[in-house]
Tab-separated table of C-alpha atoms in Angstrom:
chain	number	residue	atom	x	y	z
U	294	MET	CA	-10.020	17.234	7.111
U	295	ILE	CA	-12.375	16.028	9.875
U	296	VAL	CA	-13.617	13.139	7.728
U	297	GLU	CA	-10.027	12.152	6.999
U	298	ILE	CA	-9.168	12.153	10.713
U	299	PHE	CA	-12.275	10.075	11.441
U	300	ILE	CA	-11.250	7.510	8.816
U	301	PHE	CA	-7.697	7.328	10.214
U	302	VAL	CA	-8.997	6.823	13.766
U	303	ILE	CA	-11.349	4.043	12.647
U	304	ALA	CA	-8.491	2.371	10.735
U	305	ALA	CA	-6.174	2.589	13.763
U	306	ILE	CA	-8.770	1.157	16.145
U	307	SER	CA	-9.654	-1.679	13.790
U	308	GLY	CA	-5.965	-2.423	13.227
U	309	LEU	CA	-5.361	-2.706	16.960
U	310	PHE	CA	-8.454	-4.882	17.370
U	311	ILE	CA	-7.349	-7.239	14.594
U	312	THR	CA	-3.830	-7.369	16.054
U	313	GLY	CA	-5.153	-8.325	19.483
U	314	TYR	CA	-7.422	-10.956	17.982
U	315	ALA	CA	-4.585	-12.410	15.884
U	316	VAL	CA	-2.387	-12.765	18.969
U	317	HIS	CA	-5.294	-14.375	20.815
U	318	MET	CA	-5.779	-16.888	18.001
U	319	LEU	CA	-2.053	-17.685	17.866
U	320	VAL	CA	-1.341	-18.187	21.561
U	321	GLY	CA	-4.778	-18.778	23.060
U	322	GLY	CA	-4.750	-22.093	24.899
U	323	LEU	CA	-0.988	-22.506	24.579
U	324	VAL	CA	-0.157	-20.214	27.483
U	325	SER	CA	-1.963	-19.120	30.629
U	326	ALA	CA	-4.673	-16.475	30.407
U	327	ASP	CA	-2.480	-13.965	32.239
U	328	ALA	CA	0.425	-14.499	29.859
U	329	GLU	CA	-1.935	-14.204	26.897
U	330	SER	CA	-3.302	-10.890	28.174
U	331	GLN	CA	0.205	-9.567	28.743
U	332	LEU	CA	1.304	-10.647	25.273
U	333	ILE	CA	-1.752	-9.051	23.643
U	334	THR	CA	-1.069	-5.834	25.565
U	335	LEU	CA	2.599	-5.820	24.561
U	336	VAL	CA	1.942	-6.477	20.870
U	337	CYS	CA	-0.872	-3.912	20.720
U	338	LEU	CA	1.402	-1.363	22.402
U	339	VAL	CA	4.112	-1.963	19.800
U	340	VAL	CA	1.571	-1.629	16.978
U	341	ALA	CA	0.148	1.542	18.566
U	342	CYS	CA	3.666	3.011	18.642
U	343	GLY	CA	4.027	2.183	14.951
U	344	ILE	CA	0.706	3.842	14.179
U	345	ALA	CA	1.729	6.905	16.209
U	346	TYR	CA	4.969	7.128	14.232
U	347	MET	CA	3.035	6.993	10.961
U	348	VAL	CA	0.691	9.748	12.183
U	349	TRP	CA	3.671	11.885	13.183
U	350	ASP	CA	5.262	11.334	9.758
U	351	VAL	CA	2.074	12.320	7.905
U	352	ILE	CA	1.708	15.495	9.981
U	353	LYS	CA	5.367	16.381	9.397
U	354	ARG	CA	5.107	15.844	5.635
U	355	ARG	CA	1.925	17.902	5.360
U	356	ARG	CA	3.510	20.827	7.188
U	357	ILE	CA	6.388	20.777	4.709
U	358	GLN	CA	4.034	20.697	1.689
U	359	LYS	CA	1.893	23.654	2.802
U	360	PRO	CA	2.891	26.912	1.078
């Protein structure tokens, strides 16, 4: 169980990092640095909410499956 949690945390962190980098590559240089930082923050927040929803769903499903 601990190893599984560790793997999920690493996957979530790397997913957020890649998301931030992708936004940087898409809008970097097209907008001001402040706007870019705000956009990266907003997109990463949305992705983090999606990841949190998936975590909640997995926990809910596992509680149902336990005898």
